[in-house]
CSV table of C-alpha atoms and ligand atoms in Angstrom, one decimal:
chain,number,residue,atom,x,y,z
A,1,MET,CA,28.3,35.0,99.2
A,2,PRO,CA,24.4,34.8,99.0
A,3,PHE,CA,22.2,33.4,101.5
A,4,ARG,CA,21.7,30.5,99.6
A,5,GLN,CA,25.2,29.0,100.5
A,6,ILE,CA,24.6,28.8,103.5
A,7,ASN,CA,21.7,26.9,102.8
A,8,LEU,CA,18.4,28.7,104.0
A,9,ILE,CA,15.0,27.5,103.0
A,10,GLU,CA,13.0,29.2,100.1
A,11,PRO,CA,11.0,31.6,102.2
A,12,LEU,CA,13.9,33.1,104.8
A,13,GLN,CA,15.6,33.8,101.5
A,14,ARG,CA,12.7,35.5,100.2
A,15,ALA,CA,12.2,37.3,103.3
A,16,LEU,CA,16.1,38.6,103.1
A,17,ALA,CA,15.6,39.8,99.7
A,18,ARG,CA,13.0,41.5,100.8
A,19,GLN,CA,14.9,43.3,103.2
A,20,GLY,CA,17.6,43.7,100.8
A,21,TYR,CA,20.5,42.0,102.5
A,22,THR,CA,22.3,40.0,99.7
A,23,ALA,CA,24.9,38.5,101.9
A,24,PRO,CA,25.4,37.2,105.3
A,25,THR,CA,27.3,38.9,107.5
A,26,PRO,CA,30.5,37.2,109.0
A,27,ILE,CA,28.6,36.6,112.2
A,28,GLN,CA,25.9,34.7,110.4
A,29,LEU,CA,28.2,32.9,108.1
A,30,LYS,CA,30.0,31.7,110.9
A,31,SER,CA,27.2,30.6,113.2
A,32,ILE,CA,24.3,29.5,111.0
A,33,PRO,CA,25.5,26.1,109.7
A,34,ASP,CA,25.9,24.9,113.1
A,35,THR,CA,23.1,26.3,114.4
A,36,LEU,CA,21.0,24.6,111.7
A,37,ALA,CA,22.8,21.4,112.5
A,38,GLY,CA,21.5,21.7,116.3
A,39,LYS,CA,24.2,22.7,118.1
A,40,ASP,CA,24.9,25.0,121.0
A,41,LEU,CA,27.0,28.4,120.5
A,42,MET,CA,28.4,31.4,121.9
A,43,GLY,CA,29.0,34.1,119.8
A,44,ILE,CA,30.7,37.0,120.9
A,45,ALA,CA,29.8,39.7,118.8
A,46,GLN,CA,27.9,43.0,119.7
A,47,THR,CA,25.3,44.8,118.3
A,48,GLY,CA,25.5,46.1,114.4
A,49,THR,CA,27.2,42.9,113.4
A,50,GLY,CA,23.6,41.2,112.3
A,51,LYS,CA,23.7,38.7,115.6
A,52,THR,CA,19.6,39.2,115.7
A,53,ALA,CA,19.5,37.3,112.4
A,54,ALA,CA,22.1,35.0,113.0
A,55,PHE,CA,20.1,33.1,115.6
A,56,VAL,CA,16.7,33.9,114.2
A,57,LEU,CA,16.8,32.9,110.9
A,58,PRO,CA,18.2,29.5,112.0
A,59,ILE,CA,15.8,29.0,114.5
A,60,LEU,CA,13.2,29.9,112.3
A,61,GLN,CA,14.5,27.4,109.4
A,62,ARG,CA,14.5,24.2,112.7
A,63,MET,CA,11.0,24.9,113.7
A,64,THR,CA,9.7,24.3,110.1
A,65,GLU,CA,10.3,20.5,110.9
A,66,LYS,CA,6.9,20.7,112.9
A,67,TYR,CA,4.2,23.3,113.7
A,68,PRO,CA,2.8,22.1,116.9
A,69,ARG,CA,1.3,25.7,117.7
A,70,VAL,CA,3.4,25.5,121.7
A,71,LEU,CA,5.7,27.7,123.2
A,72,ARG,CA,9.0,26.2,121.5
A,73,ALA,CA,11.7,29.4,121.0
A,74,LEU,CA,12.5,31.5,123.7
A,75,VAL,CA,14.3,34.6,123.6
A,76,LEU,CA,15.8,36.5,126.4
A,77,ALA,CA,16.9,40.2,125.8
A,78,PRO,CA,17.9,43.0,128.4
A,79,THR,CA,15.5,45.7,127.6
A,80,ARG,CA,12.2,46.4,126.1
A,81,GLU,CA,13.2,48.1,123.0
A,82,LEU,CA,15.8,45.0,122.3
A,83,ALA,CA,12.9,42.6,122.9
A,84,ALA,CA,10.7,44.5,120.7
A,85,GLN,CA,13.0,44.9,117.9
A,86,ILE,CA,14.0,40.8,118.0
A,87,GLY,CA,10.4,40.6,118.2
A,88,ASP,CA,10.4,42.7,114.8
A,89,SER,CA,13.1,40.4,113.5
A,90,PHE,CA,10.7,37.2,113.9
A,91,ALA,CA,8.2,39.1,112.1
A,92,ALA,CA,10.3,40.2,109.3
A,93,TYR,CA,12.3,37.0,108.7
A,94,GLY,CA,9.4,34.8,109.4
A,95,GLN,CA,6.9,36.8,107.0
A,96,PHE,CA,6.5,33.8,104.2
A,97,LEU,CA,6.5,31.1,107.5
A,98,ARG,CA,3.2,30.5,109.6
A,99,PHE,CA,4.8,30.8,113.1
A,100,LYS,CA,3.4,33.4,115.7
A,101,HIS,CA,5.7,35.4,118.7
A,102,ALA,CA,5.0,37.3,121.3
A,103,VAL,CA,7.0,40.1,123.3
A,104,ILE,CA,6.8,40.7,126.8
A,105,PHE,CA,8.2,42.9,128.6
A,106,GLY,CA,7.8,45.2,131.8
A,107,GLY,CA,6.5,48.8,132.4
A,108,VAL,CA,3.1,48.2,130.8
A,109,GLY,CA,0.2,46.3,131.4
A,110,GLN,CA,0.2,42.4,131.3
A,111,GLY,CA,-2.9,42.2,129.9
A,112,PRO,CA,-2.1,42.2,126.1
A,113,GLN,CA,0.9,40.1,126.6
A,114,VAL,CA,-1.2,37.2,128.6
A,115,ASN,CA,-3.6,37.4,126.0
A,116,ALA,CA,-1.4,36.8,123.0
A,117,VAL,CA,0.5,33.7,124.6
A,118,SER,CA,-3.0,32.2,125.7
A,119,ARG,CA,-4.1,32.4,122.0
A,120,GLY,CA,-0.8,30.4,121.1
A,121,VAL,CA,2.1,31.6,120.3
A,122,ASP,CA,5.1,29.6,119.4
A,123,ILE,CA,8.0,32.2,119.7
A,124,VAL,CA,8.3,34.3,123.2
A,125,VAL,CA,10.8,37.6,123.4
A,126,ALA,CA,10.9,38.4,127.1
A,127,THR,CA,12.7,40.6,129.4
A,128,PRO,CA,13.5,38.5,132.2
A,129,GLY,CA,11.4,40.3,135.1
A,130,ARG,CA,8.3,40.0,133.3
A,131,LEU,CA,8.6,36.9,131.7
A,132,LEU,CA,9.4,35.0,135.9
A,133,ASP,CA,6.0,37.2,136.7
A,134,LEU,CA,4.0,35.4,134.1
A,135,MET,CA,5.8,32.5,134.7
A,136,ASN,CA,4.8,32.4,138.3
A,137,GLN,CA,0.9,33.4,137.8
A,138,GLY,CA,0.7,30.0,135.7
A,139,LYS,CA,0.6,32.4,132.6
A,140,VAL,CA,3.5,30.9,130.4
A,141,SER,CA,4.6,27.2,130.6
A,142,LEU,CA,8.6,26.7,129.2
A,143,LYS,CA,7.9,22.7,129.1
A,144,ASP,CA,7.8,22.6,125.5
A,145,ILE,CA,11.1,25.3,124.6
A,146,GLU,CA,13.3,23.6,122.2
A,147,PHE,CA,15.5,26.8,121.5
A,148,PHE,CA,16.7,28.9,124.2
A,149,VAL,CA,18.6,32.0,123.4
A,150,LEU,CA,20.1,34.6,125.6
A,151,ASP,CA,21.2,38.0,124.0
A,152,GLU,CA,23.3,40.4,125.4
A,153,ALA,CA,24.4,38.5,128.0
A,154,ASP,CA,26.8,40.7,129.6
A,155,ARG,CA,24.3,43.7,129.8
A,156,MET,CA,22.1,41.4,131.5
A,157,LEU,CA,24.3,40.5,134.2
A,158,ASP,CA,25.2,44.7,134.5
A,159,MET,CA,21.5,45.2,135.2
A,160,GLY,CA,21.4,42.4,137.9
A,161,PHE,CA,19.3,40.1,136.3
A,162,ILE,CA,21.2,37.0,136.9
A,163,GLN,CA,18.6,35.6,140.0
A,164,ASP,CA,16.2,35.8,137.3
A,165,ILE,CA,17.8,34.2,134.5
A,166,ASN,CA,19.2,31.4,136.8
A,167,LYS,CA,15.1,31.4,137.5
A,168,ILE,CA,13.8,31.0,134.0
A,169,ILE,CA,17.0,28.5,133.0
A,170,ALA,CA,16.0,25.8,135.8
A,171,LYS,CA,12.4,25.8,134.2
A,172,LEU,CA,14.1,24.8,130.9
A,173,PRO,CA,13.8,21.2,129.3
A,174,GLN,CA,17.0,19.5,129.1
A,175,LYS,CA,16.7,19.1,126.1
A,176,ARG,CA,17.1,22.0,124.0
A,177,GLN,CA,19.5,24.0,122.0
A,178,SER,CA,20.9,27.1,123.5
A,179,LEU,CA,22.5,30.1,121.8
A,180,PHE,CA,24.2,32.4,123.9
A,181,PHE,CA,25.3,35.8,123.1
A,182,SER,CA,27.6,38.5,124.8
A,183,ALA,CA,29.7,41.3,123.4
A,184,THR,CA,32.1,40.6,126.2
A,185,MET,CA,33.2,37.5,128.2
A,186,PRO,CA,34.4,38.5,131.3
A,187,PRO,CA,34.6,35.6,134.0
A,188,GLN,CA,30.9,36.0,135.3
A,189,VAL,CA,29.7,35.5,131.6
A,190,SER,CA,31.5,33.1,130.7
A,191,GLN,CA,30.5,31.4,134.0
A,192,LEU,CA,27.1,31.4,132.7
A,193,ALA,CA,28.0,30.6,129.7
A,194,HIS,CA,29.2,26.9,130.4
A,195,GLN,CA,26.1,26.8,132.8
A,196,LEU,CA,24.0,27.0,130.0
A,197,LEU,CA,25.6,25.3,126.9
A,198,ARG,CA,26.9,21.9,126.0
A,199,ASN,CA,29.8,21.8,123.6
A,200,PRO,CA,29.1,24.9,122.2
A,201,VAL,CA,30.8,26.0,119.0
A,202,ARG,CA,32.3,29.8,120.0
A,203,VAL,CA,31.8,32.4,117.2
A,204,GLU,CA,33.8,35.6,117.8
A,205,VAL,CA,33.2,38.7,115.4
A,206,ALA,CA,34.3,41.9,114.8
A,207,PRO,CA,36.2,42.5,117.7
A,208,GLN,CA,35.4,46.2,119.0
A,209,ALA,CA,38.7,47.9,117.4
A,210,THR,CA,37.5,46.6,113.9
A,211,THR,CA,34.2,48.1,114.4
A,212,VAL,CA,35.7,51.7,116.1
A,213,GLU,CA,37.9,51.8,113.1
A,214,LEU,CA,35.4,52.5,110.5
A,215,ILE,CA,33.6,55.2,112.5
A,216,LYS,CA,35.3,59.1,111.7
A,217,GLN,CA,35.9,60.1,115.2
A,218,TYR,CA,36.2,63.8,116.2
A,219,VAL,CA,36.9,65.1,119.9
A,220,PHE,CA,35.6,68.9,120.5
A,221,PHE,CA,37.1,70.4,123.8
A,222,VAL,CA,34.5,72.6,125.1
A,223,ASP,CA,33.5,74.3,128.2
A,224,SER,CA,30.3,72.8,130.0
A,225,TYR,CA,28.3,76.3,129.4
A,226,SER,CA,29.2,76.0,126.2
A,227,LYS,CA,28.3,72.7,124.9
A,228,GLU,CA,24.5,73.5,124.2
A,229,LYS,CA,25.9,76.5,121.4
A,230,LEU,CA,28.3,74.1,119.8
A,231,LEU,CA,25.7,71.6,119.6
A,232,LEU,CA,23.5,73.6,117.8
A,233,GLU,CA,25.6,75.1,115.7
A,234,LEU,CA,26.7,71.5,114.5
A,235,LEU,CA,23.1,70.7,114.0
A,236,LEU,CA,22.7,73.3,111.4
A,237,GLN,CA,25.0,71.3,109.1
A,238,LYS,CA,23.1,69.6,106.5
A,239,HIS,CA,25.1,66.6,106.5
A,240,LEU,CA,24.3,65.7,110.0
A,241,THR,CA,20.8,63.8,108.7
A,242,ARG,CA,20.0,61.1,111.5
A,243,VAL,CA,21.7,61.8,114.9
A,244,LEU,CA,21.9,60.1,118.2
A,245,ILE,CA,23.0,62.3,121.4
A,246,PHE,CA,23.9,60.7,124.4
A,247,THR,CA,24.0,62.2,127.7
A,248,ARG,CA,24.9,60.6,131.0
A,249,THR,CA,21.9,61.4,133.3
A,250,LYS,CA,18.0,61.6,132.2
A,251,HIS,CA,18.1,65.0,133.5
A,252,ARG,CA,20.7,66.3,131.2
A,253,ALA,CA,18.5,64.1,128.1
A,254,ASN,CA,16.0,66.3,129.2
A,255,LYS,CA,17.6,70.0,129.3
A,256,VAL,CA,19.3,69.3,125.8
A,257,ALA,CA,16.4,67.9,124.2
A,258,SER,CA,14.3,71.2,125.0
A,259,TYR,CA,16.8,73.5,124.4
A,260,LEU,CA,17.4,72.4,120.9
A,261,SER,CA,13.5,72.2,120.8
A,262,SER,CA,13.2,75.6,121.7
A,263,HIS,CA,15.8,76.6,119.1
A,264,ASN,CA,13.7,75.1,116.4
A,265,VAL,CA,15.3,71.7,115.9
A,266,LYS,CA,12.7,69.0,116.5
A,267,THR,CA,14.1,66.6,119.1
A,268,ASP,CA,12.9,63.3,121.1
A,269,ALA,CA,14.4,62.0,124.3
A,270,ILE,CA,14.0,58.4,125.5
A,271,HIS,CA,15.1,57.4,129.4
A,272,GLY,CA,14.1,55.3,131.8
A,273,ASN,CA,11.5,57.6,133.4
A,274,LYS,CA,9.6,57.9,130.2
A,275,SER,CA,6.6,56.1,129.8
A,276,GLN,CA,6.6,53.0,127.3
A,277,GLY,CA,4.2,54.8,124.9
A,278,ALA,CA,6.6,58.0,124.9
A,279,ARG,CA,10.0,56.0,124.2
A,280,THR,CA,8.2,54.1,121.3
A,281,GLN,CA,6.4,57.0,119.9
A,282,ALA,CA,9.9,58.7,119.9
A,283,LEU,CA,11.9,56.0,118.5
A,284,GLN,CA,9.0,55.8,115.5
A,285,ASN,CA,9.6,59.7,115.0
A,286,PHE,CA,13.2,59.2,114.8
A,287,LYS,CA,12.9,56.2,112.5
A,288,SER,CA,10.7,57.5,110.2
A,289,GLY,CA,12.9,60.9,109.9
A,290,ARG,CA,10.1,62.7,111.9
A,291,THR,CA,12.7,64.0,114.0
A,292,LYS,CA,16.5,64.3,113.4
A,293,VAL,CA,17.6,64.2,116.6
A,294,LEU,CA,17.3,62.0,119.7
A,295,VAL,CA,19.0,62.1,123.0
A,296,ALA,CA,19.3,59.1,124.8
A,297,THR,CA,20.8,58.0,127.7
A,298,ASP,CA,22.8,54.9,128.0
A,299,ILE,CA,20.3,52.4,129.3
A,300,ALA,CA,17.4,53.7,127.3
A,301,ALA,CA,20.0,53.3,123.8
A,302,ARG,CA,20.9,49.8,124.6
A,303,GLY,CA,20.4,47.4,121.5
A,304,ILE,CA,18.3,50.8,119.7
A,305,ASP,CA,18.3,49.4,115.9
A,306,ILE,CA,18.2,51.8,113.5
A,307,ASP,CA,20.2,52.3,110.8
A,308,ASP,CA,21.5,55.3,108.7
A,309,ILE,CA,22.6,57.3,112.0
A,310,SER,CA,24.9,59.6,110.4
A,311,HIS,CA,26.4,61.0,113.5
A,312,VAL,CA,26.8,59.9,117.3
A,313,ILE,CA,27.3,62.9,119.5
A,314,ASN,CA,28.4,62.2,123.0
A,315,PHE,CA,27.3,65.2,124.9
A,316,GLU,CA,29.2,63.8,127.8
A,317,LEU,CA,31.5,61.3,127.7
A,318,PRO,CA,31.2,58.4,129.5
A,319,ASN,CA,32.7,57.2,132.7
A,320,GLU,CA,33.3,53.8,131.4
A,321,PRO,CA,35.1,53.5,128.1
A,322,GLU,CA,33.3,50.4,126.7
A,323,ILE,CA,30.3,52.4,126.5
A,324,TYR,CA,31.9,54.8,124.5
A,325,VAL,CA,32.5,52.1,122.1
A,326,HIS,CA,28.8,50.8,122.4
A,327,ARG,CA,27.6,54.5,121.7
A,328,ILE,CA,29.5,55.1,118.2
A,329,GLY,CA,28.7,51.8,117.3
A,330,ARG,CA,25.3,53.1,116.5
A,331,THR,CA,26.4,54.6,114.1
A,332,ALA,CA,28.3,51.6,112.1
A,333,ARG,CA,25.3,49.2,111.7
A,334,ALA,CA,26.6,46.1,109.4
A,335,GLY,CA,29.8,47.5,108.5
A,336,ALA,CA,28.7,50.8,107.2
A,337,GLY,CA,31.2,53.9,108.1
A,338,GLY,CA,29.7,56.8,110.4
A,339,THR,CA,31.1,59.8,112.4
A,340,ALA,CA,31.2,60.3,116.3
A,341,TYR,CA,31.7,63.8,117.9
A,342,SER,CA,32.6,64.1,121.4
A,343,PHE,CA,32.4,67.0,123.7
A,344,CYS,CA,35.4,66.9,126.1
A,345,ALA,CA,35.3,69.2,129.3
A,346,ALA,CA,38.1,69.9,131.3
A,347,ASP,CA,36.5,67.6,134.1
A,348,GLU,CA,36.0,65.0,131.6
A,349,ARG,CA,39.9,64.6,130.5
A,350,ASN,CA,40.5,61.6,132.1
A,351,PHE,CA,37.5,59.7,130.8
A,352,LEU,CA,39.0,60.4,127.4
A,353,ARG,CA,42.1,59.2,127.9
A,354,ASP,CA,41.0,56.0,129.1
A,355,ILE,CA,38.7,55.8,126.1
A,356,GLU,CA,41.7,56.7,123.8
A,357,ARG,CA,43.6,54.1,125.5
A,358,LEU,CA,40.7,51.2,125.2
A,359,ILE,CA,40.5,51.9,121.4
A,360,ARG,CA,44.5,52.7,121.1
A,361,LEU,CA,43.5,55.4,119.0
A,362,LYS,CA,44.5,59.1,119.4
A,363,ILE,CA,40.9,61.0,118.6
A,364,GLU,CA,41.3,63.9,116.1
A,365,VAL,CA,40.5,67.1,117.7
A,366,MET,CA,38.2,69.0,115.7
A,367,PRO,CA,38.7,73.3,116.1
A,368,HIS,CA,35.4,75.1,116.7
A,369,ALA,CA,34.5,78.3,117.6
A,370,TYR,CA,34.3,77.5,121.4
A,371,HIS,CA,37.2,75.4,121.6
A,372,SER,CA,38.7,75.8,125.3
A,373,ASN,CA,42.2,75.3,125.9
A,374,ASN,CA,41.1,74.5,129.5
A,375,ALA,CA,39.4,71.4,128.7
A,376,GLN,CA,42.4,70.7,125.9
A,377,ASN,CA,45.1,70.8,128.2
A,378,ALA,CA,42.9,69.5,132.3
A,379,ALA,CA,45.2,68.1,134.6
A,380,GLY,CA,45.0,64.6,134.4
A,381,ALA,CA,45.4,64.2,130.9
A,382,ALA,CA,48.1,62.5,129.4
A,383,ALA,CA,50.5,64.2,127.5
A,384,ARG,CA,48.9,64.8,123.7
A,385,PRO,CA,50.6,65.8,120.6
A,386,PRO,CA,49.2,68.8,119.1
A,387,PRO,CA,45.9,67.8,116.7
A,388,LYS,CA,47.4,66.5,113.6
A,389,ASN,CA,45.0,65.4,110.9
A,390,GLN,CA,44.1,61.8,110.5
A,391,ARG,CA,43.4,62.1,107.3
A,392,GLY,CA,45.9,64.4,105.6
A,393,ARG,CA,43.0,66.6,104.7
A,394,SER,CA,42.2,70.1,106.8
A,395,ARG,CA,39.0,70.2,108.0
A,396,SER,CA,37.9,73.2,110.9
A,397,PHE,CA,34.5,73.6,111.7
A,398,ARG,CA,33.3,77.1,111.3
A,399,PRO,CA,29.7,77.8,112.4
A,400,HIS,CA,27.1,78.9,110.0
A,401,HIS,CA,25.0,81.9,111.3
A,402,GLY,CA,22.1,81.5,108.9
A,403,LYS,CA,18.8,79.2,109.4
A,404,SER,CA,18.6,76.2,111.0
A,405,HIS,CA,18.5,73.3,108.3
A,406,PHE,CA,17.5,71.1,110.9
A,407,GLY,CA,14.2,69.8,111.9
A,408,ARG,CA,11.8,71.9,109.7
B,1,AMP,P1,22.1,43.5,114.8
B,1,AMP,O1,23.5,43.6,115.1
B,1,AMP,O2,21.3,42.2,114.9
B,1,AMP,O3,21.3,44.7,115.9
B,1,AMP,O4,22.0,43.7,113.4
B,1,AMP,C1,22.2,45.0,112.8
B,1,AMP,C2,22.0,45.7,111.5
B,1,AMP,O5,22.1,44.8,110.6
B,1,AMP,C3,20.2,45.5,111.5
B,1,AMP,O6,19.9,47.1,111.1
B,1,AMP,C4,20.0,44.4,110.5
B,1,AMP,O7,18.5,44.4,109.9
B,1,AMP,C5,20.8,44.7,109.4
B,1,AMP,N1,21.4,43.2,109.1
B,1,AMP,C6,21.4,42.4,109.4
B,1,AMP,N2,21.5,40.5,108.9
B,1,AMP,C7,22.1,42.1,107.9
B,1,AMP,C8,22.8,41.3,106.1
B,1,AMP,N3,22.8,40.1,105.9
B,1,AMP,N4,23.1,42.3,105.3
B,1,AMP,C9,22.8,43.5,105.7
B,1,AMP,N5,22.2,44.2,106.8
B,1,AMP,C10,21.8,43.0,107.7
């Protein structure tokens, strides 16, 4: 079904055509008509479903009813990266409209953000802390807000933003349209939704397992001390074209990135200790293909929207199984498939068991040169059948010993 059938105006359709999008994703299809009709929305969807366009498009369309150049739309997002990406979406989808937007987040000087707002903007995308700062200084007023979006609400609460969010909500006009997005709906999140929304339409798409099923997943049993060597061997393979590697800690992210760089694999790392400039540069390098490998921690990677990630590699397994789902979802944007490799050492065997329970899938074991029976059979592991091939093909990874094809 093309976008015309959900009654988007021509300038938006033209912008979508420029992006190369031909049809709405399920969340867009289910939510845009009601949002255009002015209803509040509770969207249960994770990144990768097209949820950003699901709120940006109808807000832009509703805003075209008048052009007063006051701050009428506010989007709150948990991280600076996500806020910047949502700002980019307003720019891309609104390229044939006359609205101005500003992105507000902490960790950088406030001067340019204040200047942007004081020149007059229609839309602000912000992380809660800095927005509240600027509100308290009288630099941003929410009195004319007509459209309010809370994105990734579950993550906002995980990150401890609830008080800031409540303070911001208290300053919003009563008469407004509110849109609420969250990947999961634990009680605290649904309480916040009820506080915020009036008679919302509830739209739920792609339960996590659906996304997970699109991704080919393999586990490599390997001792911790062999992980770097295994990683390097994997990265020599040509079909690993754009690789996002996850570690649990910032320190490990740095170590892995410098190990790879010292072996001629161009790699950047992003995590909370890096300056905003360094993070932006690393993301740009990765998006443009200048670096093929990016090492990230979970918080830093949250909401990163990069197409065509061929492989996600869990250098370390996360201790919360939901994080695994978020991580591997990076390689299956908007319905495309991808591949996820997970390195599992003996002390991570329980994490693997929890992940397999959550996704209700036994992850296929990939044989390799550094295979560790110790890791595979570590105590605490659930009884596991011998490695079975999910797709009936024999696949085994044999390391190359030739030149790296990578990062040259
Ligand atoms: P999101 O869930 O908002 O992070 O979006 C995931 C990815 O899907 C982004 O790279 C979008 O640019 C892309 N996308 C959004 N809408 C569509 C669409 N209708 N068709 C194809 N890709 C889309």
